[in-house]
Coordinates of C-alpha atoms in Angstrom, one line a residue:
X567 CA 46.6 -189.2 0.6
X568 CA 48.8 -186.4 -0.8
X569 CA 45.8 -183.5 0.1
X570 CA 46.0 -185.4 3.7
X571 CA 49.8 -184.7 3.8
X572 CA 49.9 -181.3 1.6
X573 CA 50.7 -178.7 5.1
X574 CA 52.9 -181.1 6.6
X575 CA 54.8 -181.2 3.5
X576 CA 53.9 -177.3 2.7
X577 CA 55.9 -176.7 6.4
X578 CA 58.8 -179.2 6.0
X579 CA 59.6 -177.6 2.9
X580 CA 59.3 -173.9 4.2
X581 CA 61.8 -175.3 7.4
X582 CA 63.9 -176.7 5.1
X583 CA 64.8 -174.1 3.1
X584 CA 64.8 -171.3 6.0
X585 CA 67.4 -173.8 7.5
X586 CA 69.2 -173.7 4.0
X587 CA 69.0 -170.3 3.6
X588 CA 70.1 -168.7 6.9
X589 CA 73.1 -171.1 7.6
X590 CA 74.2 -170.8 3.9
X591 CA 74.2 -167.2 3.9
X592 CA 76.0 -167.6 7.0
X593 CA 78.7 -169.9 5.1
X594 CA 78.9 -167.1 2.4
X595 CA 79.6 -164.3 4.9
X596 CA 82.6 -166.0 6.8
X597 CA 84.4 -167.2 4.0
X598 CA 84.2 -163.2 3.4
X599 CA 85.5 -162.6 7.2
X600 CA 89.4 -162.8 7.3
X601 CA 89.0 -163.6 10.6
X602 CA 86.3 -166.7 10.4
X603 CA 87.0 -167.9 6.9
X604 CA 89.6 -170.8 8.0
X605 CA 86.5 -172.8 9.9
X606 CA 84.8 -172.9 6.8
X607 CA 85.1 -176.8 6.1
X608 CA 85.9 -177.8 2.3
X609 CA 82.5 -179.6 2.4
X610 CA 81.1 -176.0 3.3
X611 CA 80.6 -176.9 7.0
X612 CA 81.4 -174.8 10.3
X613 CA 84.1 -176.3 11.6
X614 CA 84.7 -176.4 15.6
X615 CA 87.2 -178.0 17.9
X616 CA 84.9 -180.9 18.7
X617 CA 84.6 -182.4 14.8
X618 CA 87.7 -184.6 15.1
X619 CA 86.2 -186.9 17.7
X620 CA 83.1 -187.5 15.7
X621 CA 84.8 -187.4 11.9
X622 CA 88.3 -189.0 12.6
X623 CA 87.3 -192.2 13.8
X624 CA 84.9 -192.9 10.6
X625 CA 87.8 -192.1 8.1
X626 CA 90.2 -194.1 10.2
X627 CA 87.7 -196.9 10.2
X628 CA 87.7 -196.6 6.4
X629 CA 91.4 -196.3 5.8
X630 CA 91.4 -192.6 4.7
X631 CA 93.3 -191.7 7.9
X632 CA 96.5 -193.7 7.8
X633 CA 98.4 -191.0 9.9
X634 CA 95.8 -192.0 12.8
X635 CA 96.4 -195.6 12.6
X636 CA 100.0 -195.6 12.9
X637 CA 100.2 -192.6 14.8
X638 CA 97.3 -194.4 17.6
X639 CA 98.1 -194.6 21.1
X640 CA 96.8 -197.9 22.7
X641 CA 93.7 -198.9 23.2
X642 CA 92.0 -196.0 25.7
X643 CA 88.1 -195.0 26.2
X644 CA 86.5 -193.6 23.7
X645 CA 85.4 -189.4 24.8
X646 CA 82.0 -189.8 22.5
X647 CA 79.6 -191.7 22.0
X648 CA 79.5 -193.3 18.9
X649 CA 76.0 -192.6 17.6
X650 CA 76.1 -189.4 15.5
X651 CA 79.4 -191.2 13.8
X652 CA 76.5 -193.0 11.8
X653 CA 75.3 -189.9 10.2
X654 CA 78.6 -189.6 9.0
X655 CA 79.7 -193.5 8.2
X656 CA 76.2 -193.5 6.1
X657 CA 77.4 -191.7 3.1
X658 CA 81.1 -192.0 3.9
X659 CA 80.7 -195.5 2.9
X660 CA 79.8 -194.3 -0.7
X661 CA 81.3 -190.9 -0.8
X662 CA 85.0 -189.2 -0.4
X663 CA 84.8 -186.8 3.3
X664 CA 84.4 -183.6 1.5
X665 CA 80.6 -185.0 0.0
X666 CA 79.8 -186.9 3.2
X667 CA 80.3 -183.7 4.9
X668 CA 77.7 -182.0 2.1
X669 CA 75.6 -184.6 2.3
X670 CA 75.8 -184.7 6.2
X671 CA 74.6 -181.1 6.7
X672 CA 71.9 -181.7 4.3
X673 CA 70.7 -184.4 5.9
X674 CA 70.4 -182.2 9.1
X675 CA 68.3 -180.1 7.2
X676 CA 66.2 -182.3 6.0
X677 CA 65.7 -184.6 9.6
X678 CA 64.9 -180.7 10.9
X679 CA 62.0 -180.3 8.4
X680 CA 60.2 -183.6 9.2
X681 CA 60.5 -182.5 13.3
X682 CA 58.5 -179.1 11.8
X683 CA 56.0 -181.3 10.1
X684 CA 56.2 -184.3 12.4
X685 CA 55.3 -181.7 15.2
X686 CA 52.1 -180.0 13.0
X687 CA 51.4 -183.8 13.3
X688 CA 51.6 -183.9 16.5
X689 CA 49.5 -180.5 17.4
X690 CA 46.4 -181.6 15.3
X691 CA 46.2 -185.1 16.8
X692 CA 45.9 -183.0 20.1
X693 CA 43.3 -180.5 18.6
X694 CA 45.3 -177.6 19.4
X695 CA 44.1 -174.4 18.0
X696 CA 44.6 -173.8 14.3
X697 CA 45.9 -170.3 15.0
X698 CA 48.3 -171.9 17.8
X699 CA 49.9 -174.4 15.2
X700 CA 50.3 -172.1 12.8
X701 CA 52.2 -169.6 14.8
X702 CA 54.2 -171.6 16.5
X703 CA 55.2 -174.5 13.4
X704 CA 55.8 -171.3 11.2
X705 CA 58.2 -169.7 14.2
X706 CA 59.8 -172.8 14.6
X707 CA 60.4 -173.3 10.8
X708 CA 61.1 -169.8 9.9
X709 CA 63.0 -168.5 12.8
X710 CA 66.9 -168.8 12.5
X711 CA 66.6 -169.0 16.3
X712 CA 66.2 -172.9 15.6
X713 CA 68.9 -173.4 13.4
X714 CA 72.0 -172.1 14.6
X715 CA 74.0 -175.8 14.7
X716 CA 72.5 -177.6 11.3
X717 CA 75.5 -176.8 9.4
X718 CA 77.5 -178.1 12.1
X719 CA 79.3 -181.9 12.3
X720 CA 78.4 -182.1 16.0
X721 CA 75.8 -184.1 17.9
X722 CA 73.9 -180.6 17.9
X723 CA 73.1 -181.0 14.1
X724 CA 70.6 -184.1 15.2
X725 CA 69.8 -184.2 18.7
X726 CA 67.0 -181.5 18.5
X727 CA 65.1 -182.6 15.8
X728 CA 65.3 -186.5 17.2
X729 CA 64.1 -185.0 21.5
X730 CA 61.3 -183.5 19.4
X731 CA 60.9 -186.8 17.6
X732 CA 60.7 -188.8 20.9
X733 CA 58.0 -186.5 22.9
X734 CA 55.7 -186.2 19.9
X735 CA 56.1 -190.1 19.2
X736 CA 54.4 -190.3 22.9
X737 CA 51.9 -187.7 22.3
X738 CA 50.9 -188.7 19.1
X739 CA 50.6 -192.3 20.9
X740 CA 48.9 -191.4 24.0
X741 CA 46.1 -190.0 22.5
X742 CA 46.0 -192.1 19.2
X743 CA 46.5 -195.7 21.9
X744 CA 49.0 -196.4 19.2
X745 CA 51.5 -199.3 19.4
X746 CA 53.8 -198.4 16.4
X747 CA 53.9 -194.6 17.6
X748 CA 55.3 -195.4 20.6
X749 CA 57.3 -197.7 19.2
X750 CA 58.8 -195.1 17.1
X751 CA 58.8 -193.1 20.0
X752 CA 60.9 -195.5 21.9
X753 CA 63.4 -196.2 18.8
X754 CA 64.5 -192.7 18.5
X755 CA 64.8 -192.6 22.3
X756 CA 67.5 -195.6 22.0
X757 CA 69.7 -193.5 18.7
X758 CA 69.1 -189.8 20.8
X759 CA 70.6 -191.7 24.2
X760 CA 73.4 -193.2 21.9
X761 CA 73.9 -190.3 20.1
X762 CA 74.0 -188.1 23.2
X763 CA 73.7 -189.5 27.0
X764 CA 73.2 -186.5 28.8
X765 CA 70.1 -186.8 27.0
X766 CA 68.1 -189.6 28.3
X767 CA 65.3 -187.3 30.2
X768 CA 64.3 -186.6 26.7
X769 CA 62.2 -190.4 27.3
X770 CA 60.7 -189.3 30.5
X771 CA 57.5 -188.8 27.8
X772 CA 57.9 -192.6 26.7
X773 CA 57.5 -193.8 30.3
X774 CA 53.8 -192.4 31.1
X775 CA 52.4 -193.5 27.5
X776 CA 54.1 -196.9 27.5
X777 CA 52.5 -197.6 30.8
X778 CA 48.6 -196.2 29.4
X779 CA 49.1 -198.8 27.1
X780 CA 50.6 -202.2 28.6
X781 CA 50.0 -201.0 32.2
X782 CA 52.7 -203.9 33.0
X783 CA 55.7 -203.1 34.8
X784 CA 57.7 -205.5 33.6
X785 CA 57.2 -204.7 30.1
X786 CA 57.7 -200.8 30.4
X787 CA 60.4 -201.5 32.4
X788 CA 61.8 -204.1 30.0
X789 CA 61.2 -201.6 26.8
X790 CA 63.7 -199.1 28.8
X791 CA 66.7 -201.8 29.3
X792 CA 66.2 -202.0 25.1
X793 CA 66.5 -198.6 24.3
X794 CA 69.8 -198.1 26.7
X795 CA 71.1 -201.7 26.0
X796 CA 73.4 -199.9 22.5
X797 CA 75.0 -196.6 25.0
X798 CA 75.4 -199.6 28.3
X799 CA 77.4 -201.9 25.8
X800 CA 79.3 -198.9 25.0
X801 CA 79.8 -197.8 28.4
X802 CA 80.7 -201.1 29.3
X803 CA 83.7 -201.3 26.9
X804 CA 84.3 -198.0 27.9
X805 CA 84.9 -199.5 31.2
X806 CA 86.9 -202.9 30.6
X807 CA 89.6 -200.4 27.7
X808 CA 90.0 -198.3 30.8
X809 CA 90.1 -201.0 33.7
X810 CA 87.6 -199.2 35.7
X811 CA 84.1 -198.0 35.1
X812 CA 84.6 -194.3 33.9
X813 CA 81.6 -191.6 33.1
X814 CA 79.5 -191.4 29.9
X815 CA 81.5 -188.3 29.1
X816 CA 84.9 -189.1 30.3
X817 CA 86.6 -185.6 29.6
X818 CA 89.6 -186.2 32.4
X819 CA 91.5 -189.1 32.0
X820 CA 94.6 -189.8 33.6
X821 CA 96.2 -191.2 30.2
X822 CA 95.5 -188.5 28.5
X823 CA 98.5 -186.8 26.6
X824 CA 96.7 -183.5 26.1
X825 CA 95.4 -180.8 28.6
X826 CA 92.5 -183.1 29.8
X827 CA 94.4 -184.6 32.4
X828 CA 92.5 -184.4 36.0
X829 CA 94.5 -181.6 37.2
X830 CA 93.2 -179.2 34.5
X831 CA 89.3 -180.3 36.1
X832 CA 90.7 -179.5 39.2
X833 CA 91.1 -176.5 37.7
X834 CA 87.8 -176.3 36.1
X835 CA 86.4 -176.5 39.7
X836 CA 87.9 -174.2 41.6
X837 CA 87.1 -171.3 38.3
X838 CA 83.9 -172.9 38.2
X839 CA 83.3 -171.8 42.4
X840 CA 84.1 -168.4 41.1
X841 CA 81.8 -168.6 38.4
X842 CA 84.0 -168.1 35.5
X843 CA 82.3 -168.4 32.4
X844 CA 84.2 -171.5 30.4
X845 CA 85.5 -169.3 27.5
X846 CA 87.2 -167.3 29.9
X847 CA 88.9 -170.4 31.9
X848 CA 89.8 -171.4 28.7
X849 CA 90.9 -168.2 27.5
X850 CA 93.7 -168.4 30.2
X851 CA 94.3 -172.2 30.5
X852 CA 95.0 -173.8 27.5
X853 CA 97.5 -170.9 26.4
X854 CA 99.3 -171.3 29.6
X855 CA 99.4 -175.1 28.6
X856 CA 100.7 -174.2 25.1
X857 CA 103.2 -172.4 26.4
X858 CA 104.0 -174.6 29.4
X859 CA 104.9 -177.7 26.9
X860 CA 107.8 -175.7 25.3
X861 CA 108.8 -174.7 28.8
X862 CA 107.3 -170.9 28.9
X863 CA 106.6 -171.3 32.5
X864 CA 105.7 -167.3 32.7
X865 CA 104.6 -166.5 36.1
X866 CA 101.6 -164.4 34.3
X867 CA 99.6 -167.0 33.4
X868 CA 99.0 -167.5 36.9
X869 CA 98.1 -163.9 37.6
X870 CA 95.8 -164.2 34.4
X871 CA 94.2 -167.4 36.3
X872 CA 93.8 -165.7 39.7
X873 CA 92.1 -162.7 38.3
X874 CA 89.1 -164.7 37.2
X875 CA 88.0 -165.0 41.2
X876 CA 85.7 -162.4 42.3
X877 CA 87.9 -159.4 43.3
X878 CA 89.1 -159.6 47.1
X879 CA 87.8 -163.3 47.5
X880 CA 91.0 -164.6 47.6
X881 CA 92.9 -164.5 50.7
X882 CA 96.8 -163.8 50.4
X883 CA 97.8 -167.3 51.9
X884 CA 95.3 -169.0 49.0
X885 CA 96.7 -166.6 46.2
X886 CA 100.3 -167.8 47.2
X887 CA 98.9 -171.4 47.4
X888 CA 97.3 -170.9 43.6
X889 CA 100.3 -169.9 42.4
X890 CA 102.6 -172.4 43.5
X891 CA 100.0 -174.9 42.4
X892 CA 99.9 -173.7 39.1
X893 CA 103.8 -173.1 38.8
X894 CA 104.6 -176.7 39.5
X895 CA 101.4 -177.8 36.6
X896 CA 103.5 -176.2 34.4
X897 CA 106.7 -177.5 35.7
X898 CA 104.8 -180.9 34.9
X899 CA 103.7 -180.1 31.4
X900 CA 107.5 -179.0 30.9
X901 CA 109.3 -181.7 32.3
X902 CA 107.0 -184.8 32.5
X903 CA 104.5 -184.7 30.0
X904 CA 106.0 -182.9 27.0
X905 CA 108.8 -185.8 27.4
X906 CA 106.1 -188.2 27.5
X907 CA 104.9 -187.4 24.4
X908 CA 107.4 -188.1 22.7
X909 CA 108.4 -191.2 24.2
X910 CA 107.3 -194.9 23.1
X911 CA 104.0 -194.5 25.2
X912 CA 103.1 -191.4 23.8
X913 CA 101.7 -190.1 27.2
X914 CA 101.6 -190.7 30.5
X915 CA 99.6 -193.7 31.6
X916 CA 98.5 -192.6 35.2
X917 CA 98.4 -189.9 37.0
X918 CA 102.0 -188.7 38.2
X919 CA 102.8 -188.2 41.9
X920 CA 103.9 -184.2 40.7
X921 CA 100.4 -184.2 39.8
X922 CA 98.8 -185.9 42.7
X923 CA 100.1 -183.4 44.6
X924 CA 98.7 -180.4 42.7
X925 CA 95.4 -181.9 42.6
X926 CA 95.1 -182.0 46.6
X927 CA 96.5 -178.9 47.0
X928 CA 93.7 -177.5 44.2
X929 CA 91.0 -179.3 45.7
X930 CA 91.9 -177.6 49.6
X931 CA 91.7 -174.1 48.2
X932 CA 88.3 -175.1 46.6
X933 CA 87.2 -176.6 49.2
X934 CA 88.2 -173.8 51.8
X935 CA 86.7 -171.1 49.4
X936 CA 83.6 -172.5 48.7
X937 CA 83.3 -172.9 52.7
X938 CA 84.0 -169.4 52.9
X939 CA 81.4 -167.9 50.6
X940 CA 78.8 -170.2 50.6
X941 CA 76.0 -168.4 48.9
X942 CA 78.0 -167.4 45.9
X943 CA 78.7 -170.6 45.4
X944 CA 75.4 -172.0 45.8
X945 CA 73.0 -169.7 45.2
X946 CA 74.4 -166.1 43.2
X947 CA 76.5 -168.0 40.6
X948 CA 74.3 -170.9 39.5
X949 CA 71.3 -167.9 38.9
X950 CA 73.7 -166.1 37.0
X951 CA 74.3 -169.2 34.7
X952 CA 70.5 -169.9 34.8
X953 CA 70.0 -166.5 33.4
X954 CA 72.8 -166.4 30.9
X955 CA 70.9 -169.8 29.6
X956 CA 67.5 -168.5 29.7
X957 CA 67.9 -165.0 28.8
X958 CA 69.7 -164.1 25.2
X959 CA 68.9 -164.6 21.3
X960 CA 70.2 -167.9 20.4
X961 CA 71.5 -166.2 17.0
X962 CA 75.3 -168.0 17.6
X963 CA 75.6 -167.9 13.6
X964 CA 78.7 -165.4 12.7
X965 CA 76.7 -163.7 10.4
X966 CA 74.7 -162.3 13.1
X967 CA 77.1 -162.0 15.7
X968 CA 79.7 -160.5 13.2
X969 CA 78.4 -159.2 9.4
X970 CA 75.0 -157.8 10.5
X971 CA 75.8 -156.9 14.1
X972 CA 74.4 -153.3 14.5
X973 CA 72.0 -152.9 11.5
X974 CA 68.5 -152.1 12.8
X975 CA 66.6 -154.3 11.1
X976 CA 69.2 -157.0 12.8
X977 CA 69.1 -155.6 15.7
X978 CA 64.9 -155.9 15.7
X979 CA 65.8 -159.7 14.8
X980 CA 68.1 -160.1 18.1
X981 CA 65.0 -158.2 20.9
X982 CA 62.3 -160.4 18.9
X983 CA 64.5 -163.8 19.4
X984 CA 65.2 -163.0 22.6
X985 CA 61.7 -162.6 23.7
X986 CA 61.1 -166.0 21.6
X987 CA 63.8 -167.6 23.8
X988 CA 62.9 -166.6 27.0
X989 CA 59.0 -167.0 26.2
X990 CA 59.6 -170.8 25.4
X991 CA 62.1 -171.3 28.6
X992 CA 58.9 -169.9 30.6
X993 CA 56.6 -172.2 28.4
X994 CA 59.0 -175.3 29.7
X995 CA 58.4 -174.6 33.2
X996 CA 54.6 -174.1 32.8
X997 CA 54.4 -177.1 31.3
X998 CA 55.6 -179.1 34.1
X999 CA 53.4 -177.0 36.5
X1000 CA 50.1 -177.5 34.7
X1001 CA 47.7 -180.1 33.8
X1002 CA 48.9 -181.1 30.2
X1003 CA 49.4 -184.6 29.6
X1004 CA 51.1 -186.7 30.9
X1005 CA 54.4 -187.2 28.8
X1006 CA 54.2 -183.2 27.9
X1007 CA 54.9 -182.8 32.0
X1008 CA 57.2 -185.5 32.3
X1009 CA 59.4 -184.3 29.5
X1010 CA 59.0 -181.2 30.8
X1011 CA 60.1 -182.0 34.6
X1012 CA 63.0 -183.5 32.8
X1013 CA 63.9 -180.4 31.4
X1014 CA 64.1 -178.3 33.9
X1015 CA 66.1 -181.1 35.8
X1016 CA 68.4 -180.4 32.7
X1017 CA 68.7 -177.1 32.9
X1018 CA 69.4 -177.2 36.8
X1019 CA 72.2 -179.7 36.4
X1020 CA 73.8 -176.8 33.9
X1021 CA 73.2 -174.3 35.9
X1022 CA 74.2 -175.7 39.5
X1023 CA 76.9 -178.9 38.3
X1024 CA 78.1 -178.0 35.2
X1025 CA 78.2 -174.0 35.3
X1026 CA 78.8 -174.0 31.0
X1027 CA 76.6 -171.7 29.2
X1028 CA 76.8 -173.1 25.9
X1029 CA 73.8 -172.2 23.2
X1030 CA 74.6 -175.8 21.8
X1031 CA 73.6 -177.3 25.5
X1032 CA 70.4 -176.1 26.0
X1033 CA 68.8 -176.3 22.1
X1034 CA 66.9 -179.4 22.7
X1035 CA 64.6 -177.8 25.4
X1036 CA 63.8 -175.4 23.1
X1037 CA 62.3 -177.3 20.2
X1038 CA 60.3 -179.2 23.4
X1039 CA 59.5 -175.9 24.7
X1040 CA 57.7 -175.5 21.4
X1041 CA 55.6 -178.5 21.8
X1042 CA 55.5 -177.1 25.7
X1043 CA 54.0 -173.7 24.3
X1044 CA 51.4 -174.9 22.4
X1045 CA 49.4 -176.8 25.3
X1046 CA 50.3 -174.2 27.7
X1047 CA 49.1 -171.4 25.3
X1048 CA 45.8 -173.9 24.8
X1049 CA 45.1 -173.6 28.0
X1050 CA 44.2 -170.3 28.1
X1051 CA 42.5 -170.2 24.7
X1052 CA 40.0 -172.8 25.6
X1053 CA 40.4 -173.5 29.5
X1054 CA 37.8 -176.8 28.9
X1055 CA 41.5 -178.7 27.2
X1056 CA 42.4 -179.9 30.4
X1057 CA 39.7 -182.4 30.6
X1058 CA 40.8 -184.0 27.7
X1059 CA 44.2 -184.6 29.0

């Protein structure tokens, strides 16, 4: 049994401590940046903005957070969903925070090496060429290009090694006729959705193999009302807390007694038209709010905001428009909602008439723009998101960006995971063009839907967002890559 096993566990232990050894070095080398050390977590984590929402509510559930309990505001939606807080209630219910954090990370790590050996797994059941696996399970668990968000307490730290859990589940199943892969297929499906929403294509590959097996409708269809009953109950109390039925993400919420009130998407939108990277809206945004709730109403935050449009595109009437728009949202975050916040409500319940009125007056200057340059709206910004998601290294950890920036053998590390990024983004779309089967080119059109929707709707170039496709573009390489090595494969698929 063990000599069966002895490369699946020869590569889960090579991922694991690549994974180990990359993000701890890149622990060790921001603790010794001045300017990175404070997002060092005491449990030895990279901390983010982000954390709070996943960590808070499990230590508040525990009564370790007392000062979130009687500090609460009323019951409101909740922004995430719950199921990467399980991660974290698992050894919270044993440990203090600082261990569950430890033992959080390592479990990351360790989920990450069985997706490496899970997908060897995967690639012999399918008779892929031995040099093929090889090269691509010892990229995938060597390569630091995979394991930029394991040290992480965000969704990020799971969600890749559980979409590669669901599309070799099918594989493994539609070839093997297996019941209890795809049932394992279609289990992780239902934790990935309720872990993350956005990423319910990743089933797509349980569809075709649950129907070569039952070929029922009822049933398949009945299997995918299981897996998305857990995130619809959620959604659903999302929904009654709120009075109406809000989004899967709800980011703007007109009770919100932070920046995420509507007006700032309104914002979001107009910036977005222009194609202002999001670290540069929010670059200019949130200081302006900062400053706007202790009544520094500075005229040059506007300036700052109207300088992210595309030189010349703005004409004088809609620059005098932008800035009386954004005068009075800081008039509001002055005299309205700093108040609020203080008051017994703790925010603002509903959107305010003040801001009513900004919103409309935001949402005719988009509008107008938008109708006035039509192609960069639709067409020239959207490819230059699509190629800021396609084309870099994927190395986000500080010690490359920061402590070995420069050094030649570094920079050799950045061309080669570049051309490993870009090469699997190409594999993606092959995959979906080809004959491979059948959950491979599902999963596959599913990506590319994915990456679309960030390209076109949600304009955010965010390493973190596209990481999933890129441990399926692994499993997408490997067929597409057989293809040419023994042209025959296609038959068998």
């Amino acid at each position: 049994m063990l000599r069966r096993y002895r490369t699946h566990l020869f590569l889960a232990l090579v991922a694991f401590a690549c994974a180990q050894g990359w993000n701890r070095w890149n622990i060790q080398a921001m603790r010794h940046d001045p300017m990175t050390a404070q997002q060092v977590s005491a449990g030895g984590s990279v901390m983010a903005v982000d954390d709070a929402s996943y960590l808070q509510v499990v230590d508040a559930l525990l009564g370790d957070r007392p000062d979130l309990v009687n500090t609460a505001l009323p019951a409101r939606p909740d922004l995430r969903a719950p199921g990467y807080r399980l991660w974290y209630l698992l050894p919270r219910l044993f440990f203090p925070p600082t261990t569950s954090v430890r033992l959080l990370i390592l479990f990351q790590c360790m989920l990450y090496a069985l997706a490496v050996a899970l997908l060897w797994e995967t690639l012999r059941v399918h008779d892929i060429a031995p040099l093929i696996r090889w090269t691509l399970c010892l990229l995938f668990a060597v390569m630091p290009t995979f394991h930029g968000f394991l040290f992480h307490t965000l969704t990020e730290g799971v969600t890749p090694a559980l979409s590669l859990a669901v599309l070799c589940g099918s594989l493994i199943a539609y070839t093997t006729r297996s019941t209890k892969w795809l049932v394992f297929a279609a289990v992780i499906w239902a934790l990935l959705v309720f872990t993350r929403p956005a990423l319910v294509w990743v089933g797509a590959a349980v569809i075709p193999t649950a129907w070569l097996l039952w070929r029922s409708f009822p049933r398949v269809a009945f299997m995918v009302v299981l897996v998305l009953a857990p995130t619809a109950i959620w959604w659903v109390r999302n929904s009654i807390m709120s009075g109406e039925p809000v989004g899967l993400h709800p980011v703007y919420r007109a009770d919100e007694p932070g920046i995420n009130r509507p007006v700032h998407g309104a914002f979001w939108e107009l910036a977005k038209s222009w194609g202002a990277r999001g670290d540069q809206f929010h670059g200019v945004i949130e200081p302006a709010f900062r400053a706007a709730m202790v009544c520094d109403t500075s005229s040059a935050y506007a300036e700052q905001f109207i300088q992210l449009a595309p030189s010349g595109s703005l004409t004088t009437q809609q620059e005098a428009e932008l800035r009386d728009a954004f005068h009075r949202w800081q008039r509001f975050n002055c005299t309205e909602l700093a108040p609020a916040l203080i008051g017994a409500d703790r925010t603002l319940k509903h959107t305010s008439p003040t801001e009513q009125e900004i919103e409309r007056a935001l949402e005719r200057i988009t509008s107008e723009w938008r109708g006035s340059h039509l192609l960069h709206h639709h067409a020239f910004v959207p490819l230059h998101v699509l190629r800021d998601l396609v084309a870099h290294s994927n190395l986000n950890l500080i010690l490359f960006q920061r402590t070995l920036r420069g050094k030649p053998l570094m920079e050799l590390l950045r061309w080669c995971s570049a051309i490993l990024h870009i090469s699997m983004m190409i594999a993606v779309l092959l995959a979906a063009l080809l004959r491979v089967p059948s959950p491979l080119r599902w999963c596959a059109w599913g990506a590319c839907a994915y990456i679309g929707y960030l390209a076109y709707v949600q304009r955010g170039v965010e390493e973190r967002y596209t990481l999933p496709v890129l441990v399926i573009a692994v499993v997408c390489a490997a067929f597409v890559l057989q293809r040419f090595v023994r042209p025959n494969f296609a038959a068998k698929t």
